[in-house]
Tab-separated table of C-alpha atoms in Angstrom:
chain	number	residue	atom	x	y	z
A	256	UNK	CA	-54.339	32.883	52.444
A	257	UNK	CA	-56.040	29.564	52.176
A	258	UNK	CA	-55.023	27.285	49.332
A	259	UNK	CA	-57.791	25.644	47.519
A	260	UNK	CA	-57.637	22.068	46.387
A	261	UNK	CA	-57.119	23.282	42.850
A	262	UNK	CA	-54.121	25.396	43.921
A	263	UNK	CA	-52.589	22.456	45.775
A	264	UNK	CA	-53.013	20.229	42.746
A	265	UNK	CA	-51.390	22.810	40.475
A	266	UNK	CA	-48.406	23.183	42.872
A	267	UNK	CA	-47.956	19.408	43.086
A	268	UNK	CA	-47.972	19.087	39.302
A	269	UNK	CA	-45.436	21.899	39.002
A	270	UNK	CA	-43.150	20.326	41.608
A	271	UNK	CA	-43.450	16.976	39.861
A	272	UNK	CA	-42.562	18.555	36.539
A	273	UNK	CA	-39.554	20.361	38.054
A	274	UNK	CA	-38.358	17.114	39.650
A	275	UNK	CA	-38.504	15.340	36.294
A	276	UNK	CA	-36.588	18.164	34.646
A	277	UNK	CA	-33.904	18.090	37.368
A	278	UNK	CA	-33.590	14.313	37.015
A	279	UNK	CA	-33.221	14.546	33.251
A	280	UNK	CA	-30.581	17.269	33.503
A	281	UNK	CA	-28.677	15.251	36.091
A	282	UNK	CA	-28.669	12.133	33.903
A	283	UNK	CA	-27.396	14.115	30.938
A	284	UNK	CA	-24.588	15.664	32.976
A	285	UNK	CA	-23.497	12.285	34.373
A	286	UNK	CA	-23.627	10.459	31.021
A	287	UNK	CA	-20.069	10.236	29.546
A	288	UNK	CA	-19.822	12.066	26.267
A	289	UNK	CA	-18.127	10.531	23.264
A	290	UNK	CA	-14.570	11.765	22.691
A	291	UNK	CA	-14.249	14.436	20.008
A	292	UNK	CA	-12.349	12.122	17.702
A	293	UNK	CA	-14.730	9.186	18.081
A	294	UNK	CA	-15.962	7.949	14.727
A	295	UNK	CA	-18.551	5.257	14.143
A	296	UNK	CA	-17.395	2.044	12.511
A	297	UNK	CA	-19.349	2.849	9.384
A	298	UNK	CA	-17.892	6.343	9.171
A	299	UNK	CA	-14.406	4.977	9.777
A	300	UNK	CA	-14.867	2.430	7.010
A	301	UNK	CA	-15.934	5.183	4.624
A	302	UNK	CA	-12.943	7.310	5.603
A	303	UNK	CA	-10.532	4.403	5.100
A	304	UNK	CA	-12.048	3.607	1.702
A	305	UNK	CA	-11.826	7.241	0.641
A	306	UNK	CA	-8.229	7.477	1.870
A	307	UNK	CA	-7.225	4.347	-0.050
A	308	UNK	CA	-8.811	5.646	-3.251
A	309	UNK	CA	-7.119	9.006	-2.739
A	310	UNK	CA	-3.700	7.388	-2.229
A	311	UNK	CA	-4.156	5.183	-5.312
A	312	UNK	CA	-5.133	8.223	-7.345
A	313	UNK	CA	-2.057	10.164	-6.196
A	314	UNK	CA	0.241	7.194	-6.897
A	315	UNK	CA	-1.291	6.671	-10.338
A	316	UNK	CA	-0.977	10.320	-11.276
A	317	UNK	CA	2.591	10.521	-9.950
A	318	UNK	CA	3.630	7.417	-11.866
A	319	UNK	CA	2.030	8.706	-15.053
A	320	UNK	CA	3.815	12.037	-14.752
A	321	UNK	CA	7.070	10.229	-14.046
A	322	UNK	CA	6.767	8.042	-17.116
A	323	UNK	CA	5.531	10.837	-19.337
A	324	UNK	CA	8.528	12.964	-18.426
A	325	UNK	CA	10.985	10.121	-18.742
A	326	UNK	CA	9.681	8.496	-21.894
A	327	UNK	CA	7.871	11.022	-24.045
A	328	UNK	CA	10.012	14.050	-23.357
A	329	UNK	CA	13.298	12.186	-23.155
A	330	UNK	CA	15.517	12.892	-26.157
A	331	UNK	CA	17.279	9.584	-25.649
A	332	UNK	CA	14.209	7.736	-26.899
A	333	UNK	CA	14.225	9.449	-30.274
A	334	UNK	CA	17.943	9.887	-30.658
A	335	UNK	CA	19.431	8.277	-33.766
A	336	UNK	CA	22.641	7.806	-31.793
A	337	UNK	CA	20.890	5.380	-29.455
A	338	UNK	CA	23.755	2.929	-29.659
A	339	UNK	CA	26.179	5.618	-28.479
A	340	UNK	CA	24.073	6.632	-25.511
A	341	UNK	CA	26.371	6.323	-22.450
A	342	UNK	CA	23.404	5.595	-20.219
A	343	UNK	CA	22.640	2.467	-22.220
A	344	UNK	CA	26.265	1.472	-22.637
A	345	UNK	CA	26.735	1.307	-18.890
A	346	UNK	CA	24.430	-1.690	-18.556
A	347	UNK	CA	25.835	-5.204	-18.423
A	348	UNK	CA	23.690	-8.206	-19.231
A	349	UNK	CA	24.133	-11.857	-20.036
A	350	UNK	CA	21.772	-14.072	-22.056
A	351	UNK	CA	20.513	-17.124	-20.241
A	352	UNK	CA	18.229	-20.097	-20.765
A	353	UNK	CA	18.199	-21.317	-17.188
A	354	UNK	CA	14.965	-22.427	-15.562
A	355	UNK	CA	13.865	-21.086	-12.187
A	356	UNK	CA	12.551	-24.341	-10.799
A	357	UNK	CA	9.055	-23.999	-12.263
A	358	UNK	CA	7.870	-23.346	-15.788
A	359	UNK	CA	9.721	-20.021	-15.931
A	360	UNK	CA	12.786	-19.539	-18.106
A	361	UNK	CA	15.442	-17.004	-17.172
A	362	UNK	CA	15.935	-15.187	-20.475
A	363	UNK	CA	18.519	-12.636	-19.404
A	364	UNK	CA	20.001	-11.055	-16.316
A	365	UNK	CA	22.207	-8.041	-15.760
A	366	UNK	CA	22.926	-4.795	-13.972
A	367	UNK	CA	22.651	-1.108	-14.806
A	368	UNK	CA	23.096	2.362	-13.303
A	369	UNK	CA	26.689	1.689	-12.214
A	370	UNK	CA	25.701	-1.771	-10.978
A	371	UNK	CA	23.319	-0.219	-8.461
A	372	UNK	CA	20.388	-2.222	-9.795
A	373	UNK	CA	20.252	-5.807	-10.983
A	374	UNK	CA	17.475	-7.407	-12.978
A	375	UNK	CA	16.233	-10.732	-14.254
A	376	UNK	CA	14.016	-11.185	-17.302
A	377	UNK	CA	11.759	-14.231	-17.058
A	378	UNK	CA	9.335	-15.870	-19.463
A	379	UNK	CA	6.822	-18.580	-18.697
A	380	UNK	CA	6.534	-21.518	-21.036
A	381	UNK	CA	3.790	-20.865	-23.575
A	382	UNK	CA	3.320	-17.274	-22.424
A	383	UNK	CA	4.007	-14.278	-24.678
A	384	UNK	CA	4.730	-12.020	-21.698
A	385	UNK	CA	8.182	-11.191	-20.383
A	386	UNK	CA	8.685	-10.272	-16.734
A	387	UNK	CA	11.571	-8.074	-15.604
A	388	UNK	CA	12.237	-8.121	-11.857
A	389	UNK	CA	14.457	-5.486	-10.237
A	390	UNK	CA	16.654	-5.664	-7.141
A	391	UNK	CA	16.376	-3.388	-5.269
A	392	UNK	CA	13.087	-1.753	-6.242
A	393	UNK	CA	13.541	1.204	-8.578
A	394	UNK	CA	13.754	4.588	-6.896
A	395	UNK	CA	11.151	7.240	-7.707
A	396	UNK	CA	13.519	8.884	-10.148
A	397	UNK	CA	12.804	9.723	-13.790
A	398	UNK	CA	16.258	8.776	-15.104
A	399	UNK	CA	16.381	5.482	-13.202
A	400	UNK	CA	12.927	4.369	-14.349
A	401	UNK	CA	13.569	5.433	-17.947
A	402	UNK	CA	16.911	3.628	-18.045
A	403	UNK	CA	15.365	0.491	-16.528
A	404	UNK	CA	12.590	0.371	-19.130
A	405	UNK	CA	14.967	1.034	-22.025
A	406	UNK	CA	17.379	-1.606	-20.738
A	407	UNK	CA	14.958	-4.505	-20.373
A	408	UNK	CA	12.954	-3.687	-23.513
A	409	UNK	CA	16.096	-3.485	-25.659
A	410	UNK	CA	17.362	-6.748	-24.132
A	411	UNK	CA	14.188	-8.565	-25.175
A	412	UNK	CA	13.231	-6.923	-28.466
A	413	UNK	CA	16.455	-5.344	-29.723
A	414	UNK	CA	18.457	-2.157	-29.313
A	415	UNK	CA	16.679	-0.433	-32.204
A	416	UNK	CA	13.253	-0.414	-30.524
A	417	UNK	CA	13.478	3.215	-29.474
A	418	UNK	CA	14.950	4.586	-32.706
A	419	UNK	CA	12.500	7.252	-33.906
A	420	UNK	CA	9.668	5.438	-32.127
A	421	UNK	CA	7.793	7.700	-29.753
A	422	UNK	CA	6.022	5.845	-26.920
A	423	UNK	CA	2.371	6.441	-26.126
A	424	UNK	CA	1.464	6.415	-22.423
A	425	UNK	CA	-2.066	5.638	-21.246
A	426	UNK	CA	-3.856	4.485	-18.104
A	427	UNK	CA	-6.518	1.854	-17.510
A	428	UNK	CA	-7.988	0.792	-14.158
A	429	UNK	CA	-5.049	2.221	-12.236
A	430	UNK	CA	-2.332	0.679	-14.414
A	431	UNK	CA	0.024	2.581	-16.702
A	432	UNK	CA	0.574	1.206	-20.202
A	433	UNK	CA	3.393	2.293	-22.513
A	434	UNK	CA	2.925	1.388	-26.175
A	435	UNK	CA	5.977	1.508	-28.433
A	436	UNK	CA	5.370	1.067	-32.187
A	437	UNK	CA	7.902	-1.363	-33.627
A	438	UNK	CA	7.976	-3.101	-37.016
A	439	UNK	CA	4.229	-2.953	-37.564
A	440	UNK	CA	3.407	-4.109	-34.039
A	441	UNK	CA	3.172	-2.539	-30.602
A	442	UNK	CA	5.421	-3.402	-27.696
A	443	UNK	CA	3.376	-2.881	-24.540
A	444	UNK	CA	5.162	-2.168	-21.258
A	445	UNK	CA	3.427	-2.093	-17.871
A	446	UNK	CA	5.364	-1.106	-14.732
A	447	UNK	CA	4.214	-2.730	-11.496
A	448	UNK	CA	4.796	-0.607	-8.404
A	449	UNK	CA	4.419	-0.740	-4.646
A	450	UNK	CA	4.682	2.309	-2.398
A	451	UNK	CA	5.749	4.408	-5.405
A	452	UNK	CA	8.632	2.029	-6.162
A	453	UNK	CA	8.635	-0.103	-9.302
A	454	UNK	CA	9.610	-3.690	-8.547
A	455	UNK	CA	8.886	-5.282	-11.935
A	456	UNK	CA	7.904	-4.624	-15.540
A	457	UNK	CA	5.683	-6.732	-17.805
A	458	UNK	CA	6.277	-6.644	-21.590
A	459	UNK	CA	4.522	-8.184	-24.571
A	460	UNK	CA	3.811	-7.657	-28.276
A	461	UNK	CA	0.406	-7.158	-29.820
């Protein structure tokens, strides 16, 4: 059988096409594939952002539940025998007017929970806010957090603050606010936490 020029041309084109296909397949097989867990920088950034928001949401919800249980549902907050509450009686505190080296005044310091926790209540000159700092940080425990709040608030504003006054707990921009009605005003308490541990409390009247 004699091949015509047209047949030869067709065979050459087919061989050329097959060679290109083989080359392409070879390049694909030799090209290292991305590891299964490889994530682009943009995707990783999105994942990190989402994870941070998720963690903040969980922490905020957990803290709210903790405070709601400890403050709203706690009988000790609405008990007329507040002064006889053994949990409050176990605290020890001393008034103070010492300065801390800056414009902060040490209002009071003390210990509570069988001397496990110590605290200092500070106030800046010209500022209506009080700052209670705890050492060590408060454990993620309803009774501990409730006792800490009751201790520092009663030290600043008086031991009758919680008598028949039911706190109102709310959230705003990730922060928890506890409003306690007292003598026609509201005492506002804001816990400040890190890694689910409260290290300080801010208090003021409005």
